[in-house]
mmCIF file of C-alpha atoms in Angstrom:
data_model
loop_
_atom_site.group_PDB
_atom_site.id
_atom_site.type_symbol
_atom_site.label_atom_id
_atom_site.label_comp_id
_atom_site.label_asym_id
_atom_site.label_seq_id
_atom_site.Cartn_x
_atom_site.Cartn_y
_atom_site.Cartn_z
ATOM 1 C CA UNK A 69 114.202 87.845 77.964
ATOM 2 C CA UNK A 70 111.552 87.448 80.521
ATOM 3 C CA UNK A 71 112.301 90.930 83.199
ATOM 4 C CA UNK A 72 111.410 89.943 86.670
ATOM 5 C CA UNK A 73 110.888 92.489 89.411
ATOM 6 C CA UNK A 74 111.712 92.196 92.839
ATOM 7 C CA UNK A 75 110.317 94.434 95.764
ATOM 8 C CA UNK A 76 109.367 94.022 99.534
ATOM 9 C CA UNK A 77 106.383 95.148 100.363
ATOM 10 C CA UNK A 78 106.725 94.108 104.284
ATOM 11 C CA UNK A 79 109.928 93.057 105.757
ATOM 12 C CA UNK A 80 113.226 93.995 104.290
ATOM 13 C CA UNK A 81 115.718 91.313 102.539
ATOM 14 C CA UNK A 82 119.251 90.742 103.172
ATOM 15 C CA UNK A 83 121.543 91.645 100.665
ATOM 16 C CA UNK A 84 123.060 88.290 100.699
ATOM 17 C CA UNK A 85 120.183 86.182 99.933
ATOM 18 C CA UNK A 86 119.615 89.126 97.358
ATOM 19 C CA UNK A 87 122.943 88.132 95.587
ATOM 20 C CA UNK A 88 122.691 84.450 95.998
ATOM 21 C CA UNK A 89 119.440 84.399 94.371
ATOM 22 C CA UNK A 90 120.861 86.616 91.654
ATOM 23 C CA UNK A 91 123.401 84.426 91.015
ATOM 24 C CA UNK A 92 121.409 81.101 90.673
ATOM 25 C CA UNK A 93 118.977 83.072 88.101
ATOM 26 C CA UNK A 94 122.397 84.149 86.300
ATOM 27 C CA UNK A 95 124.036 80.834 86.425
ATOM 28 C CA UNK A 96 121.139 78.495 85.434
ATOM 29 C CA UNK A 97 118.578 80.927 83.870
ATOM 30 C CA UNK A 98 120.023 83.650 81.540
ATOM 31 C CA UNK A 99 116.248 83.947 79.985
ATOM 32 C CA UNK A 100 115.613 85.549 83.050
ATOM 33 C CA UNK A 101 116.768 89.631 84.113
ATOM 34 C CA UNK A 102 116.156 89.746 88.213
ATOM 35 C CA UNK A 103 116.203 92.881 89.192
ATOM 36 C CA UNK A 104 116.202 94.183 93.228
ATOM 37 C CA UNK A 105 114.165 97.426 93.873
ATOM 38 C CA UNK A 106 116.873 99.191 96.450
ATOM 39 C CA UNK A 107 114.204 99.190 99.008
ATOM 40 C CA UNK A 108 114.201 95.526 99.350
ATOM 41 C CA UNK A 109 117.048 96.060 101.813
ATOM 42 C CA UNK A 110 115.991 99.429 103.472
ATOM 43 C CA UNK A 111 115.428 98.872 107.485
ATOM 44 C CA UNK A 112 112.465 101.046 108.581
ATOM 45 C CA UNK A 113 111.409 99.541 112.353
ATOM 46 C CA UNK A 114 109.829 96.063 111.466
ATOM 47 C CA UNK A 115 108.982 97.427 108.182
ATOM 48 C CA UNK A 116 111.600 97.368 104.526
ATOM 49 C CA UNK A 117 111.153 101.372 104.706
ATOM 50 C CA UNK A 118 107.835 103.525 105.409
ATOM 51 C CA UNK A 119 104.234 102.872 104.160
ATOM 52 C CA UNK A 120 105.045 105.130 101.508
ATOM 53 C CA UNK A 121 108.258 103.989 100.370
ATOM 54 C CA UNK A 122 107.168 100.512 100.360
ATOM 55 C CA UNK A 123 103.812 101.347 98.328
ATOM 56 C CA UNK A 124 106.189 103.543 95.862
ATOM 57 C CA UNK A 125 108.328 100.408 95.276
ATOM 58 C CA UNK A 126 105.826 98.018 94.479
ATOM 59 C CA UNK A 127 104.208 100.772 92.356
ATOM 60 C CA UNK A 128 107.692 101.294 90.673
ATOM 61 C CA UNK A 129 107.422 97.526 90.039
ATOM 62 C CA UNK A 130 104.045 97.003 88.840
ATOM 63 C CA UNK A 131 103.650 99.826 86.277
ATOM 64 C CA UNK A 132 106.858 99.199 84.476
ATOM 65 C CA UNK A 133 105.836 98.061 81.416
ATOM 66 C CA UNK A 134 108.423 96.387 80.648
ATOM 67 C CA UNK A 135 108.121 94.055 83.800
ATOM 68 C CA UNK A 136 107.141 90.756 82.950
ATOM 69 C CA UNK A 137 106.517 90.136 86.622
ATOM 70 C CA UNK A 138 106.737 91.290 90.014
ATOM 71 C CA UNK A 139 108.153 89.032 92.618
ATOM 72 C CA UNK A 140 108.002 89.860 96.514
ATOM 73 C CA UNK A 141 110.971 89.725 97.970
ATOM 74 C CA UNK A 142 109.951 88.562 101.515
ATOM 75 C CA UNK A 143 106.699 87.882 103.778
ATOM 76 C CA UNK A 144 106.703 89.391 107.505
ATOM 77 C CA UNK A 145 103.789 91.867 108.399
ATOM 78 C CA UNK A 146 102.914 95.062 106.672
ATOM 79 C CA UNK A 147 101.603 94.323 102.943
ATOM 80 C CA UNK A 148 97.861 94.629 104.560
ATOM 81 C CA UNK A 149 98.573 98.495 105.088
ATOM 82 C CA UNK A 150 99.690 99.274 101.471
ATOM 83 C CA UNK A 151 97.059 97.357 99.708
ATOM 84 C CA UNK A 152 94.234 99.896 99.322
ATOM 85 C CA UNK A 153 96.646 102.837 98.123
ATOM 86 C CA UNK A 154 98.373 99.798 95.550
ATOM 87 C CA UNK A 155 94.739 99.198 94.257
ATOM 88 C CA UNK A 156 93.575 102.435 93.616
ATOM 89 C CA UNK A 157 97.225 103.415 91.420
ATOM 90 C CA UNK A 158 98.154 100.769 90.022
ATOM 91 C CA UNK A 159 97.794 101.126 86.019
ATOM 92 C CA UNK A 160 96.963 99.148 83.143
ATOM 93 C CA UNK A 161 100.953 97.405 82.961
ATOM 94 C CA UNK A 162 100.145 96.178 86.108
ATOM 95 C CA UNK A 163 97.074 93.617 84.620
ATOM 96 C CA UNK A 164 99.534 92.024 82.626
ATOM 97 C CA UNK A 165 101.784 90.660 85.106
ATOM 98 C CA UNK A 166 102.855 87.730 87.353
ATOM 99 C CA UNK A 167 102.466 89.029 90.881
ATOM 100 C CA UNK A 168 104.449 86.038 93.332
ATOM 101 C CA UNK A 169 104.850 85.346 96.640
ATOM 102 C CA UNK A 170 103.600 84.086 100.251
ATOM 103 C CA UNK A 171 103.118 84.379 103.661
ATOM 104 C CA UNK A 172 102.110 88.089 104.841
ATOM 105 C CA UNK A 173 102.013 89.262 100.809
ATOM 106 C CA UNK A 174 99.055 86.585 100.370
ATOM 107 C CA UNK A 175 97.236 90.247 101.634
ATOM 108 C CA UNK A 176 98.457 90.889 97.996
ATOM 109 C CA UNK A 177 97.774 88.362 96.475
ATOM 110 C CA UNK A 178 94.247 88.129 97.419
ATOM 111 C CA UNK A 179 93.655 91.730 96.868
ATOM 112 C CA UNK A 180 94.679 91.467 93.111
ATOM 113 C CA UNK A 181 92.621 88.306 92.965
ATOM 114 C CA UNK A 182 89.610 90.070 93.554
ATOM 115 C CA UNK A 183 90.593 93.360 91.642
ATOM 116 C CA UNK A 184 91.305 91.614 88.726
ATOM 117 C CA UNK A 185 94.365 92.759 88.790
ATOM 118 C CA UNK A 186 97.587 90.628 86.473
ATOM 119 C CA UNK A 187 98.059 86.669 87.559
ATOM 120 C CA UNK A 188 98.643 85.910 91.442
ATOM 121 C CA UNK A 189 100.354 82.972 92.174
ATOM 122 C CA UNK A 190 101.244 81.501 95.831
ATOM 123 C CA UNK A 191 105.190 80.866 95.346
ATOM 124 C CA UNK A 192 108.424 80.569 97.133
ATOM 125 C CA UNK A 193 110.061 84.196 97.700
ATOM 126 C CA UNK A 194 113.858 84.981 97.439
ATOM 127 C CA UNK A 195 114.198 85.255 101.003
ATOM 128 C CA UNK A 196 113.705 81.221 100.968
ATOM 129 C CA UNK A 197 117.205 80.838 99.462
ATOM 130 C CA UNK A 198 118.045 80.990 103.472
ATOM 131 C CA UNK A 199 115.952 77.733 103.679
ATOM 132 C CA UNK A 200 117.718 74.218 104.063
ATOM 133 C CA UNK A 201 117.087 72.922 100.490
ATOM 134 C CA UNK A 202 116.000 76.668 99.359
ATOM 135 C CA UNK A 203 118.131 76.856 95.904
ATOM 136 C CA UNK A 204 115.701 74.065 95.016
ATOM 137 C CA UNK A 205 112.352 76.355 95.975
ATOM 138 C CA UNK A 206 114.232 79.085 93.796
ATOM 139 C CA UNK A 207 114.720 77.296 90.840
ATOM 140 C CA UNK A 208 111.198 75.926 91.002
ATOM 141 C CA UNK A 209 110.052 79.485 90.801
ATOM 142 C CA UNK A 210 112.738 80.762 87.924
ATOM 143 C CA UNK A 211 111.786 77.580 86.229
ATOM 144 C CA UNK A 212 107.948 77.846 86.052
ATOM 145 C CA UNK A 213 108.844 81.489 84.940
ATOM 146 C CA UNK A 214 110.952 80.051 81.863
ATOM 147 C CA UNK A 215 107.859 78.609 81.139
ATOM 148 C CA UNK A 216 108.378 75.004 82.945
ATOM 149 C CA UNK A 217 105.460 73.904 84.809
ATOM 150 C CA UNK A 218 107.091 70.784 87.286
ATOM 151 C CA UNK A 219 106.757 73.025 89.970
ATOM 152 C CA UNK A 220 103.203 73.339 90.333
ATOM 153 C CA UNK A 221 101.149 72.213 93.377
ATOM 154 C CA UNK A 222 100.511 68.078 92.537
ATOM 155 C CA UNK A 223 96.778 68.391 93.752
ATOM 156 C CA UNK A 224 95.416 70.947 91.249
ATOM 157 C CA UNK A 225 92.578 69.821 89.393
ATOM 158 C CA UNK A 226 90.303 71.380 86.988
ATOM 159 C CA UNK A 227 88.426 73.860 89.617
ATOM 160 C CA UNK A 228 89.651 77.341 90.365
ATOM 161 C CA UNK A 229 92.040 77.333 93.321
ATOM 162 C CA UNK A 230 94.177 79.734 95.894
ATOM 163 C CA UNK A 231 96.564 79.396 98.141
ATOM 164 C CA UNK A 232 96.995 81.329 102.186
ATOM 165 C CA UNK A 233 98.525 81.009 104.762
ATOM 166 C CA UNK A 234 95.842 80.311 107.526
ATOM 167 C CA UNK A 235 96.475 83.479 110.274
ATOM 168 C CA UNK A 236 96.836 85.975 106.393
ATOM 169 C CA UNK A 237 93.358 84.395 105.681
ATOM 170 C CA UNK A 238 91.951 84.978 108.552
ATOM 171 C CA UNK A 239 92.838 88.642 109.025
ATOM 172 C CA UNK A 240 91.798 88.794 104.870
ATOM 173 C CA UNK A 241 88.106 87.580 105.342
ATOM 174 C CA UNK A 242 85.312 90.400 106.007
ATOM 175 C CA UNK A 243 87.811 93.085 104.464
ATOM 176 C CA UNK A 244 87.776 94.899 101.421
ATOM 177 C CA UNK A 245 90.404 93.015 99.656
ATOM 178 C CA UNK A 246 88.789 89.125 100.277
ATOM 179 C CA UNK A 247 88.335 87.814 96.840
ATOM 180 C CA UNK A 248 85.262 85.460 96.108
ATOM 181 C CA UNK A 249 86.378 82.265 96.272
ATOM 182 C CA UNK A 250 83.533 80.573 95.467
ATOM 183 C CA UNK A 251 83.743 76.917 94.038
ATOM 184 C CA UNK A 252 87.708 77.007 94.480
ATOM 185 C CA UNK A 253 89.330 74.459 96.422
ATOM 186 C CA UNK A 254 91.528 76.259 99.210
ATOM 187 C CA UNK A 255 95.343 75.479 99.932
ATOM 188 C CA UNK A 256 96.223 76.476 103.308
ATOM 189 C CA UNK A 257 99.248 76.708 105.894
ATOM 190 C CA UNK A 258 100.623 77.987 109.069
ATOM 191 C CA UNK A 259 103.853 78.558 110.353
ATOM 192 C CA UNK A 260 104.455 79.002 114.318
ATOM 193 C CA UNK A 261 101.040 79.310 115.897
ATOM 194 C CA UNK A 262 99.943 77.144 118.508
ATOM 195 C CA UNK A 263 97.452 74.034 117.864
ATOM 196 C CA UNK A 264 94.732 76.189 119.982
ATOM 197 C CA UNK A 265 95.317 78.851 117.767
ATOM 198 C CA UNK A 266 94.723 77.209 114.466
ATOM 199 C CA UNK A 267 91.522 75.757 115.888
ATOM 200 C CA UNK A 268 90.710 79.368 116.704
ATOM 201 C CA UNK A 269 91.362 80.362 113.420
ATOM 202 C CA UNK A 270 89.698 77.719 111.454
ATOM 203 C CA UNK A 271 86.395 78.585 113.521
ATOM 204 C CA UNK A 272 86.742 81.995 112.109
ATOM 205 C CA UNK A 273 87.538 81.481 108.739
ATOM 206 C CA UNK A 274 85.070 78.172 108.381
ATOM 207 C CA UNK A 275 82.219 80.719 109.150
ATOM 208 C CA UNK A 276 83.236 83.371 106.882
ATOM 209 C CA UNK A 277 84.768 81.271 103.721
ATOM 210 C CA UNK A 278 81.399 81.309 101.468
ATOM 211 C CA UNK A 279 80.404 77.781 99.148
ATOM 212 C CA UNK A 280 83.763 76.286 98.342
ATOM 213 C CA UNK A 281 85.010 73.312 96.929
ATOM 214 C CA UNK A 282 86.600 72.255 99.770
ATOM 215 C CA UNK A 283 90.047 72.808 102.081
ATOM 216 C CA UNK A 284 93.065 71.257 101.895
ATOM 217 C CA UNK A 285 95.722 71.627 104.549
ATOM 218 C CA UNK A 286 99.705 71.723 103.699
ATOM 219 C CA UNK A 287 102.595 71.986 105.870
ATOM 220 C CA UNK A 288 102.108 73.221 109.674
ATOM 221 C CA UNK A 289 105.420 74.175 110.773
ATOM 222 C CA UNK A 290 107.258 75.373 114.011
ATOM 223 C CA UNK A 291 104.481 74.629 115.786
ATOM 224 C CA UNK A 292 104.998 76.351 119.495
ATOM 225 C CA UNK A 293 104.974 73.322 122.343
ATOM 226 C CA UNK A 294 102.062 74.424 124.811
ATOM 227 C CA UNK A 295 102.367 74.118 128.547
ATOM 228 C CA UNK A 296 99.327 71.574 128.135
ATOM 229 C CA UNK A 297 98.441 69.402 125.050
ATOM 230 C CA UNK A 298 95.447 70.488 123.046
ATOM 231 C CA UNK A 299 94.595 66.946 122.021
ATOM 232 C CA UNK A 300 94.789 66.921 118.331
ATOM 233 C CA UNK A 301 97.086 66.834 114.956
ATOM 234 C CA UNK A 302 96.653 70.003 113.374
ATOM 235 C CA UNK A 303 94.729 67.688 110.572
ATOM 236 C CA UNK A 304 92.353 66.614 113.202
ATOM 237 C CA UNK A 305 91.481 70.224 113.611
ATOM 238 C CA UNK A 306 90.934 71.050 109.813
ATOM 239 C CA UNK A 307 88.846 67.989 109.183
ATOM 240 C CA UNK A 308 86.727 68.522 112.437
ATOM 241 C CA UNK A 309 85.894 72.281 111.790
ATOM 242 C CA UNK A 310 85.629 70.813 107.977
ATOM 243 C CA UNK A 311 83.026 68.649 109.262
ATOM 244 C CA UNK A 312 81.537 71.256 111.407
ATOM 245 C CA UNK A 313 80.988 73.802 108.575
ATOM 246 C CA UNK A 314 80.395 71.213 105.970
ATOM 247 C CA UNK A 315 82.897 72.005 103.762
ATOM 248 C CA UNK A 316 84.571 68.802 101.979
ATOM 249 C CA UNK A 317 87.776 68.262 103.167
ATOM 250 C CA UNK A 318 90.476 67.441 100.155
ATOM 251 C CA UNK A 319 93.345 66.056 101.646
ATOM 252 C CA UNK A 320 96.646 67.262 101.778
ATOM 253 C CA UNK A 321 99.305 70.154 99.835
ATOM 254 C CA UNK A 322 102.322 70.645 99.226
ATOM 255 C CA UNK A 323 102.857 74.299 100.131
ATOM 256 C CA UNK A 324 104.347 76.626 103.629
ATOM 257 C CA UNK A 325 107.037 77.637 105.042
ATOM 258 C CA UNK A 326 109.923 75.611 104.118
ATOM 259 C CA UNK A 327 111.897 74.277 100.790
ATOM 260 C CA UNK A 328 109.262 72.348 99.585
ATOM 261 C CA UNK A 329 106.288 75.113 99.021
ATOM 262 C CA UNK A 330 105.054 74.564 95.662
ATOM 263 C CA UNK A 331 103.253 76.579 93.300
ATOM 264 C CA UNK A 332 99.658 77.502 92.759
ATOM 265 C CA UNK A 333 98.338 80.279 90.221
ATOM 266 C CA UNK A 334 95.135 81.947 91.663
ATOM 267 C CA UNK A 335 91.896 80.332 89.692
ATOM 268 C CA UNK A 336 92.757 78.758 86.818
ATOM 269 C CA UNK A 337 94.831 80.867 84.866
ATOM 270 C CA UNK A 338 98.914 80.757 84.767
ATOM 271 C CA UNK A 339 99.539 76.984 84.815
ATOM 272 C CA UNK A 340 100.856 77.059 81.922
ATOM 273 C CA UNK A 341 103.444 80.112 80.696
ATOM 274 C CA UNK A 342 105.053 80.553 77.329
ATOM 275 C CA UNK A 343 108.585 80.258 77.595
#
């Protein structure tokens, strides 16, 4: 049985999407033992308890041995300011594990990337049970953890690859946890930011991304109606600062913020998992 480890290392869960994903795993995956760290669901301000509760959960989590992996339970700001005390403790159960999730924990994920640090891998969380559609993003994640690989992201190819959303990215880049990405192709998203602001964003993160393969853009969701049009798709804007920067641009992905995010392991490894 495949043990599967569930914290929040931002926002806090509600219990119910807690249970409901429980009960899918129960129902459809018995290879599979979810478990909930309590302080998934402890209310601390924005935050799913204090810095230090929220770094002693994911800790909890990640040096269990007998973790196979460590899901996050839900995006939402705050991973950034546990990453650096995460790093520096985590032990050597920790390099053997699945680390999964989006959004905000993509902080995480690119931290671990670069430390070298157990398998990261750009997935939908529990939390996305709430989604329209979102048993079928949870059983694509239970599913490539019982070893079935339909799930992954269609485009993947034979270079290394990772996954961000855009405004994570951005605020990633230029800090000590930005892994090198060079020669990977880049999956990006964005989820309620204005078209202005994604071309703000991209002007940062085209001048600070290195020699990569190239970008491709997935969903843009929720996208905030401006008191004045900005004048283009938010594909225009990728392949114009694409263009600008001269870094290829790949075509489209199939992850963000809704039901249909798929899955992408960091670099190359975890495409494949025994079952």
């Amino acid at each position: 049985m495949r043990k599967v480890a569930i914290c929040a290392p931002a926002t806090p869960l509600k219990r119910e999407y807690a249970q409901a994903a429980g009960r899918l795993a129960s129902d459809e995956f018995p290879e599979l033992a979810l478990h909930f760290h309590e302080q998934c669901f402890v209310e601390e301000g924005h935050f799913a308890g204090s810095d230090d509760r929220r770094l002693a959960a994911l800790l909890d989590c990640a040096n269990d041995a007998s973790n196979d992996a460590v899901w996050f339970a839900k995006g939402g700001y705050g991973s950034n300011r546990i990453a650096a005390q995460f790093l520096e403790k985590a032990g050597d159960a920790a390099k053997n594990k699945l680390f999964l999730g989006y959004s905000d924990c993509g902080t995480l994920l690119g931290a671990l990337y670069r430390a070298g640090i157990g398998t990261p891998i750009h997935a939908p969380m529990p939390v996305d049970i709430k989604r329209e559609g979102g048993e079928a993003a949870i059983r694509r994640v239970l599913a490539y953890m019982s070893g079935n690989p339909d799930g992954l992201e269609p485009s993947l190819t034979d270079r290394p690859v990772a996954a961000f959303n855009l405004y994570t990215l951005a605020m990633l880049v230029g800090t000590p946890f930005m892994p090198d990405l060079t020669g990977h192709e880049i999956l990006i998203e964005e989820v309620g930011e204005y078209e202005y602001a994604i071309d703000r964003l991209l002007f940062h993160v085209t001048a600070q991304i290195g020699d990569i393969a190239g970008i491709r853009l997935g969903e843009v969701t929720a996208v905030p109606e401006n008191d004045r049009p900005f004048g283009a798709s938010a594909q225009e804007i990728v392949e114009d600062w694409c263009r600008r920067s001269g870094i290829p641009y790949l075509g489209r992905a199939e992850v963000g913020h809704s039901s249909a995010n798929k899955i992408v392991p960091f670099g190359l490894e975890g495409r494949t998992l025994r079952a």
